[in-house]
CSV table of N, CA and C in Angstrom, one decimal:
chain,number,residue,atom,x,y,z
A,1,UNK,N,0.8,-1.2,0.0
A,1,UNK,CA,0.0,0.0,0.0
A,1,UNK,C,0.9,1.2,0.0
A,2,UNK,N,0.6,2.1,-0.9
A,2,UNK,CA,1.3,3.4,-0.9
A,2,UNK,C,0.8,4.3,0.2
A,3,UNK,N,1.6,5.1,0.7
A,3,UNK,CA,1.3,6.0,1.8
A,3,UNK,C,1.8,7.4,1.6
A,4,UNK,N,1.0,8.4,1.9
A,4,UNK,CA,1.4,9.8,1.8
A,4,UNK,C,0.9,10.5,3.1
A,5,UNK,N,1.7,11.4,3.6
A,5,UNK,CA,1.4,12.1,4.8
A,5,UNK,C,1.1,13.6,4.6
A,6,UNK,N,0.0,14.1,5.1
A,6,UNK,CA,-0.2,15.5,5.1
A,6,UNK,C,-0.1,16.0,6.6
A,7,UNK,N,0.7,17.1,6.7
A,7,UNK,CA,0.9,17.7,8.1
A,7,UNK,C,-0.3,18.5,8.5
A,8,UNK,N,-1.2,18.0,9.3
A,8,UNK,CA,-2.4,18.7,9.7
A,8,UNK,C,-2.1,20.0,10.4
A,9,UNK,N,-1.0,20.0,11.2
A,9,UNK,CA,-0.8,21.3,11.9
A,9,UNK,C,-0.3,22.4,11.0
A,10,UNK,N,0.1,22.1,9.8
A,10,UNK,CA,0.5,23.1,8.8
A,10,UNK,C,-0.7,23.6,8.0
A,11,UNK,N,-1.9,22.9,8.1
A,11,UNK,CA,-3.1,23.3,7.4
A,11,UNK,C,-4.0,24.1,8.2
A,12,UNK,N,-4.0,25.4,7.9
A,12,UNK,CA,-4.8,26.4,8.7
A,12,UNK,C,-5.8,27.1,7.9
A,13,UNK,N,-5.8,26.9,6.6
A,13,UNK,CA,-6.7,27.5,5.7
A,13,UNK,C,-6.6,26.7,4.4
A,14,UNK,N,-7.5,27.1,3.4
A,14,UNK,CA,-7.5,26.3,2.1
A,14,UNK,C,-6.2,26.5,1.4
A,15,UNK,N,-5.6,27.7,1.4
A,15,UNK,CA,-4.3,27.9,0.7
A,15,UNK,C,-3.2,27.0,1.3
A,16,UNK,N,-3.1,26.9,2.6
A,16,UNK,CA,-2.1,26.0,3.2
A,16,UNK,C,-2.4,24.5,2.9
A,17,UNK,N,-3.6,24.2,2.8
A,17,UNK,CA,-4.0,22.8,2.4
A,17,UNK,C,-3.4,22.5,1.0
A,18,UNK,N,-3.5,23.4,0.1
A,18,UNK,CA,-3.0,23.2,-1.3
A,18,UNK,C,-1.5,23.2,-1.3
A,19,UNK,N,-0.9,24.0,-0.5
A,19,UNK,CA,0.6,24.0,-0.4
A,19,UNK,C,1.0,22.7,0.1
A,20,UNK,N,0.4,22.2,1.1
A,20,UNK,CA,0.8,20.9,1.7
A,20,UNK,C,0.4,19.7,0.7
A,21,UNK,N,-0.7,19.8,0.0
A,21,UNK,CA,-1.0,18.8,-1.0
A,21,UNK,C,0.0,18.8,-2.2
A,22,UNK,N,0.4,20.0,-2.6
A,22,UNK,CA,1.4,20.0,-3.7
A,22,UNK,C,2.6,19.3,-3.3
A,23,UNK,N,3.1,19.6,-2.0
A,23,UNK,CA,4.3,18.9,-1.5
A,23,UNK,C,4.1,17.4,-1.4
A,24,UNK,N,3.1,17.0,-0.8
A,24,UNK,CA,2.9,15.6,-0.5
A,24,UNK,C,2.6,14.7,-1.7
A,25,UNK,N,1.7,15.2,-2.6
A,25,UNK,CA,1.2,14.4,-3.7
A,25,UNK,C,2.0,14.7,-5.0
A,26,UNK,N,2.8,15.7,-5.1
A,26,UNK,CA,3.6,16.0,-6.3
A,26,UNK,C,2.7,16.4,-7.5
A,27,UNK,N,1.7,17.3,-7.2
A,27,UNK,CA,0.8,17.7,-8.2
A,27,UNK,C,1.6,18.5,-9.3
A,28,UNK,N,1.1,18.5,-10.5
A,28,UNK,CA,1.8,19.2,-11.6
A,28,UNK,C,1.8,20.7,-11.4
A,29,UNK,N,2.6,21.4,-12.1
A,29,UNK,CA,2.7,22.9,-12.1
A,29,UNK,C,1.3,23.5,-12.4
A,30,UNK,N,0.6,22.9,-13.2
A,30,UNK,CA,-0.7,23.4,-13.7
A,30,UNK,C,-1.8,23.3,-12.6
A,31,UNK,N,-1.5,22.6,-11.5
A,31,UNK,CA,-2.5,22.5,-10.4
A,31,UNK,C,-3.1,23.8,-10.0
A,32,UNK,N,-4.4,23.9,-10.0
A,32,UNK,CA,-5.1,25.2,-9.8
A,32,UNK,C,-5.4,25.6,-8.4
A,33,UNK,N,-4.9,24.9,-7.4
A,33,UNK,CA,-5.1,25.3,-6.0
A,33,UNK,C,-6.6,25.4,-5.7
A,34,UNK,N,-7.4,24.4,-6.0
A,34,UNK,CA,-8.8,24.4,-5.7
A,34,UNK,C,-9.2,23.0,-5.4
A,35,UNK,N,-10.3,22.8,-4.7
A,35,UNK,CA,-10.8,21.5,-4.3
A,35,UNK,C,-11.1,20.7,-5.6
A,36,UNK,N,-11.7,21.4,-6.6
A,36,UNK,CA,-12.0,20.7,-7.9
A,36,UNK,C,-10.7,20.1,-8.5
A,37,UNK,N,-9.7,20.9,-8.5
A,37,UNK,CA,-8.4,20.5,-9.1
A,37,UNK,C,-7.8,19.3,-8.2
A,38,UNK,N,-8.0,19.4,-6.9
A,38,UNK,CA,-7.5,18.3,-6.0
A,38,UNK,C,-8.2,17.0,-6.4
A,39,UNK,N,-9.6,17.1,-6.5
A,39,UNK,CA,-10.3,15.9,-6.9
A,39,UNK,C,-9.9,15.4,-8.3
A,40,UNK,N,-9.7,16.3,-9.2
A,40,UNK,CA,-9.3,15.8,-10.5
A,40,UNK,C,-8.0,15.1,-10.5
A,41,UNK,N,-7.0,15.6,-9.8
A,41,UNK,CA,-5.7,15.0,-9.7
A,41,UNK,C,-5.8,13.6,-9.0
A,42,UNK,N,-6.6,13.5,-8.0
A,42,UNK,CA,-6.7,12.3,-7.2
A,42,UNK,C,-7.5,11.2,-8.0
A,43,UNK,N,-8.2,11.6,-9.0
A,43,UNK,CA,-9.0,10.7,-9.8
A,43,UNK,C,-8.2,10.0,-10.9
A,44,UNK,N,-6.9,10.3,-11.0
A,44,UNK,CA,-6.1,9.7,-12.1
A,44,UNK,C,-4.9,8.9,-11.5
A,45,UNK,N,-5.1,8.3,-10.3
A,45,UNK,CA,-4.1,7.6,-9.6
A,45,UNK,C,-3.7,6.3,-10.3
A,46,UNK,N,-4.6,5.7,-11.1
A,46,UNK,CA,-4.3,4.4,-11.8
A,46,UNK,C,-4.1,4.6,-13.3
A,47,UNK,N,-3.9,5.9,-13.7
A,47,UNK,CA,-3.6,6.2,-15.1
A,47,UNK,C,-2.2,6.7,-15.2
A,48,UNK,N,-1.7,6.8,-16.4
A,48,UNK,CA,-0.4,7.4,-16.7
A,48,UNK,C,-0.4,8.9,-17.0
A,49,UNK,N,-1.3,9.6,-16.3
A,49,UNK,CA,-1.5,11.0,-16.6
A,49,UNK,C,-0.5,11.9,-15.9
A,50,UNK,N,0.2,11.3,-14.9
A,50,UNK,CA,1.2,12.1,-14.1
A,50,UNK,C,0.6,13.3,-13.3
A,51,UNK,N,-0.6,13.0,-12.8
A,51,UNK,CA,-1.3,14.1,-12.0
A,51,UNK,C,-0.8,14.1,-10.6
A,52,UNK,N,-0.1,13.0,-10.1
A,52,UNK,CA,0.5,13.0,-8.8
A,52,UNK,C,1.8,12.2,-9.0
A,53,UNK,N,2.6,12.1,-8.0
A,53,UNK,CA,3.8,11.3,-8.1
A,53,UNK,C,3.5,9.8,-7.8
A,54,UNK,N,2.2,9.5,-7.6
A,54,UNK,CA,1.8,8.1,-7.4
A,54,UNK,C,1.1,7.6,-8.6
A,55,UNK,N,1.5,6.3,-9.0
A,55,UNK,CA,0.7,5.6,-10.0
A,55,UNK,C,0.4,4.2,-9.3
A,56,UNK,N,-0.9,4.0,-9.0
A,56,UNK,CA,-1.3,2.8,-8.3
A,56,UNK,C,-1.5,1.7,-9.3
A,57,UNK,N,-1.3,0.5,-8.8
A,57,UNK,CA,-1.6,-0.7,-9.5
A,57,UNK,C,-3.1,-1.0,-9.4
A,58,UNK,N,-3.6,-1.9,-10.1
A,58,UNK,CA,-5.1,-2.2,-10.3
A,58,UNK,C,-5.9,-2.1,-8.9
A,59,UNK,N,-5.5,-2.8,-7.9
A,59,UNK,CA,-6.2,-2.8,-6.7
A,59,UNK,C,-5.5,-2.2,-5.5
A,60,UNK,N,-4.4,-1.5,-5.8
A,60,UNK,CA,-3.6,-0.8,-4.8
A,60,UNK,C,-4.4,0.4,-4.3
A,61,UNK,N,-4.1,0.7,-3.0
A,61,UNK,CA,-4.8,1.8,-2.3
A,61,UNK,C,-3.7,2.8,-1.9
A,62,UNK,N,-4.0,4.1,-2.0
A,62,UNK,CA,-3.2,5.2,-1.5
A,62,UNK,C,-3.7,5.5,-0.1
A,63,UNK,N,-2.9,5.3,0.9
A,63,UNK,CA,-3.3,5.7,2.3
A,63,UNK,C,-2.9,7.2,2.5
A,64,UNK,N,-3.9,8.0,2.7
A,64,UNK,CA,-3.6,9.4,3.0
A,64,UNK,C,-3.7,9.6,4.5
A,65,UNK,N,-2.5,9.8,5.1
A,65,UNK,CA,-2.4,10.0,6.6
A,65,UNK,C,-2.3,11.5,6.9
A,66,UNK,N,-3.3,11.9,7.7
A,66,UNK,CA,-3.2,13.3,8.2
A,66,UNK,C,-2.7,13.3,9.6
A,67,UNK,N,-1.4,13.7,9.8
A,67,UNK,CA,-0.9,13.8,11.1
A,67,UNK,C,-1.4,15.1,11.8
A,68,UNK,N,-1.5,15.1,13.1
A,68,UNK,CA,-2.1,16.2,13.8
A,68,UNK,C,-3.4,16.6,13.2
A,69,UNK,N,-4.2,15.5,12.9
A,69,UNK,CA,-5.5,15.7,12.3
A,69,UNK,C,-6.4,16.6,13.2
A,70,UNK,N,-6.3,16.5,14.5
A,70,UNK,CA,-7.1,17.2,15.5
A,70,UNK,C,-6.9,18.7,15.3
A,71,UNK,N,-5.6,19.1,15.0
A,71,UNK,CA,-5.3,20.5,14.8
A,71,UNK,C,-5.9,21.0,13.5
A,72,UNK,N,-5.8,20.2,12.5
A,72,UNK,CA,-6.5,20.7,11.2
A,72,UNK,C,-8.0,20.8,11.4
A,73,UNK,N,-8.6,19.8,12.1
A,73,UNK,CA,-10.0,19.8,12.3
A,73,UNK,C,-10.4,21.1,13.1
A,74,UNK,N,-9.6,21.5,14.0
A,74,UNK,CA,-9.9,22.6,14.9
A,74,UNK,C,-9.8,23.9,14.1
A,75,UNK,N,-8.8,24.0,13.2
A,75,UNK,CA,-8.5,25.2,12.4
A,75,UNK,C,-9.4,25.4,11.3
A,76,UNK,N,-9.7,24.3,10.6
A,76,UNK,CA,-10.6,24.4,9.3
A,76,UNK,C,-11.6,23.2,9.3
A,77,UNK,N,-12.5,23.2,10.2
A,77,UNK,CA,-13.5,22.1,10.3
A,77,UNK,C,-14.2,21.8,9.0
A,78,UNK,N,-14.6,22.9,8.3
A,78,UNK,CA,-15.4,22.7,7.0
A,78,UNK,C,-14.5,22.1,6.0
A,79,UNK,N,-13.3,22.5,5.9
A,79,UNK,CA,-12.3,21.9,4.9
A,79,UNK,C,-12.0,20.5,5.2
A,80,UNK,N,-11.9,20.2,6.5
A,80,UNK,CA,-11.6,18.8,7.0
A,80,UNK,C,-12.7,17.9,6.5
A,81,UNK,N,-14.0,18.3,6.8
A,81,UNK,CA,-15.1,17.5,6.3
A,81,UNK,C,-15.2,17.4,4.8
A,82,UNK,N,-14.9,18.4,4.1
A,82,UNK,CA,-14.9,18.4,2.7
A,82,UNK,C,-13.9,17.4,2.1
A,83,UNK,N,-12.7,17.4,2.6
A,83,UNK,CA,-11.7,16.5,2.1
A,83,UNK,C,-12.2,15.0,2.4
A,84,UNK,N,-12.7,14.7,3.5
A,84,UNK,CA,-13.3,13.4,3.8
A,84,UNK,C,-14.4,13.0,2.8
A,85,UNK,N,-15.3,14.0,2.6
A,85,UNK,CA,-16.4,13.8,1.6
A,85,UNK,C,-15.8,13.6,0.2
A,86,UNK,N,-14.8,14.3,-0.2
A,86,UNK,CA,-14.2,14.2,-1.5
A,86,UNK,C,-13.6,12.8,-1.7
A,87,UNK,N,-12.9,12.4,-0.7
A,87,UNK,CA,-12.3,11.1,-0.8
A,87,UNK,C,-13.3,10.0,-1.0
A,88,UNK,N,-14.4,10.1,-0.3
A,88,UNK,CA,-15.5,9.1,-0.5
A,88,UNK,C,-16.1,9.2,-2.0
A,89,UNK,N,-16.2,10.4,-2.5
A,89,UNK,CA,-16.7,10.6,-3.8
A,89,UNK,C,-15.7,10.1,-4.9
A,90,UNK,N,-14.4,10.3,-4.6
A,90,UNK,CA,-13.4,9.8,-5.6
A,90,UNK,C,-13.5,8.3,-5.6
A,91,UNK,N,-13.6,7.7,-4.4
A,91,UNK,CA,-13.7,6.2,-4.4
A,91,UNK,C,-14.9,5.7,-5.1
A,92,UNK,N,-16.0,6.4,-5.0
A,92,UNK,CA,-17.2,6.1,-5.7
A,92,UNK,C,-17.0,6.2,-7.2
A,93,UNK,N,-16.3,7.2,-7.7
A,93,UNK,CA,-15.9,7.3,-9.1
A,93,UNK,C,-15.1,6.1,-9.6
A,94,UNK,N,-14.2,5.7,-8.8
A,94,UNK,CA,-13.4,4.5,-9.2
A,94,UNK,C,-14.3,3.3,-9.3
A,95,UNK,N,-15.2,3.1,-8.3
A,95,UNK,CA,-16.1,2.0,-8.4
A,95,UNK,C,-17.1,2.1,-9.6
A,96,UNK,N,-17.5,3.3,-9.9
A,96,UNK,CA,-18.4,3.5,-11.1
A,96,UNK,C,-17.7,3.0,-12.4
A,97,UNK,N,-16.3,3.0,-12.4
A,97,UNK,CA,-15.6,2.6,-13.6
A,97,UNK,C,-15.1,1.1,-13.4
A,98,UNK,N,-15.7,0.4,-12.4
A,98,UNK,CA,-15.4,-1.0,-12.2
A,98,UNK,C,-14.1,-1.3,-11.5
A,99,UNK,N,-13.5,-0.2,-10.9
A,99,UNK,CA,-12.3,-0.4,-10.1
A,99,UNK,C,-12.6,-0.5,-8.6
A,100,UNK,N,-11.6,-0.9,-7.9
A,100,UNK,CA,-11.7,-0.9,-6.4
A,100,UNK,C,-11.4,0.6,-5.9
A,101,UNK,N,-11.9,0.9,-4.8
A,101,UNK,CA,-11.6,2.3,-4.2
A,101,UNK,C,-10.1,2.4,-4.2
A,102,UNK,N,-9.6,3.7,-4.4
A,102,UNK,CA,-8.2,3.9,-4.5
A,102,UNK,C,-7.6,4.7,-3.3
A,103,UNK,N,-8.5,5.2,-2.4
A,103,UNK,CA,-8.0,6.1,-1.3
A,103,UNK,C,-8.5,5.6,0.0
A,104,UNK,N,-7.7,5.7,1.0
A,104,UNK,CA,-8.1,5.5,2.4
A,104,UNK,C,-7.6,6.6,3.3
A,105,UNK,N,-8.4,7.2,4.1
A,105,UNK,CA,-8.1,8.3,4.9
A,105,UNK,C,-7.8,7.8,6.3
A,106,UNK,N,-6.6,8.2,6.8
A,106,UNK,CA,-6.2,7.8,8.2
A,106,UNK,C,-5.9,9.0,8.9
A,107,UNK,N,-6.5,9.2,10.1
A,107,UNK,CA,-6.3,10.3,11.0
A,107,UNK,C,-5.4,10.0,12.1
A,108,UNK,N,-4.4,10.8,12.3
A,108,UNK,CA,-3.5,10.5,13.5
A,108,UNK,C,-3.3,11.8,14.3
């Protein structure tokens, strides 16, 4: 299982979330620093689109670990919930295409 860590204590607003996501996921220069762009990039984990530094195999899962998740949740509760919601939606998208879910959210 591939793993990536987001530093929850560094995420205090949407802008810092995108900075941390760029660092952790290796998004392309064209990444638009928006939730829609984040979802788009995370939807190509099993393709050769180079939208992240990860290319997952058929049934492989990317474990997204948010360290200091309690600090992120306290600082940006709406964003925290939106990210969890988006991960669920991305997994549904994979299932709609006949694939296994690709993401797992782990809070530490």
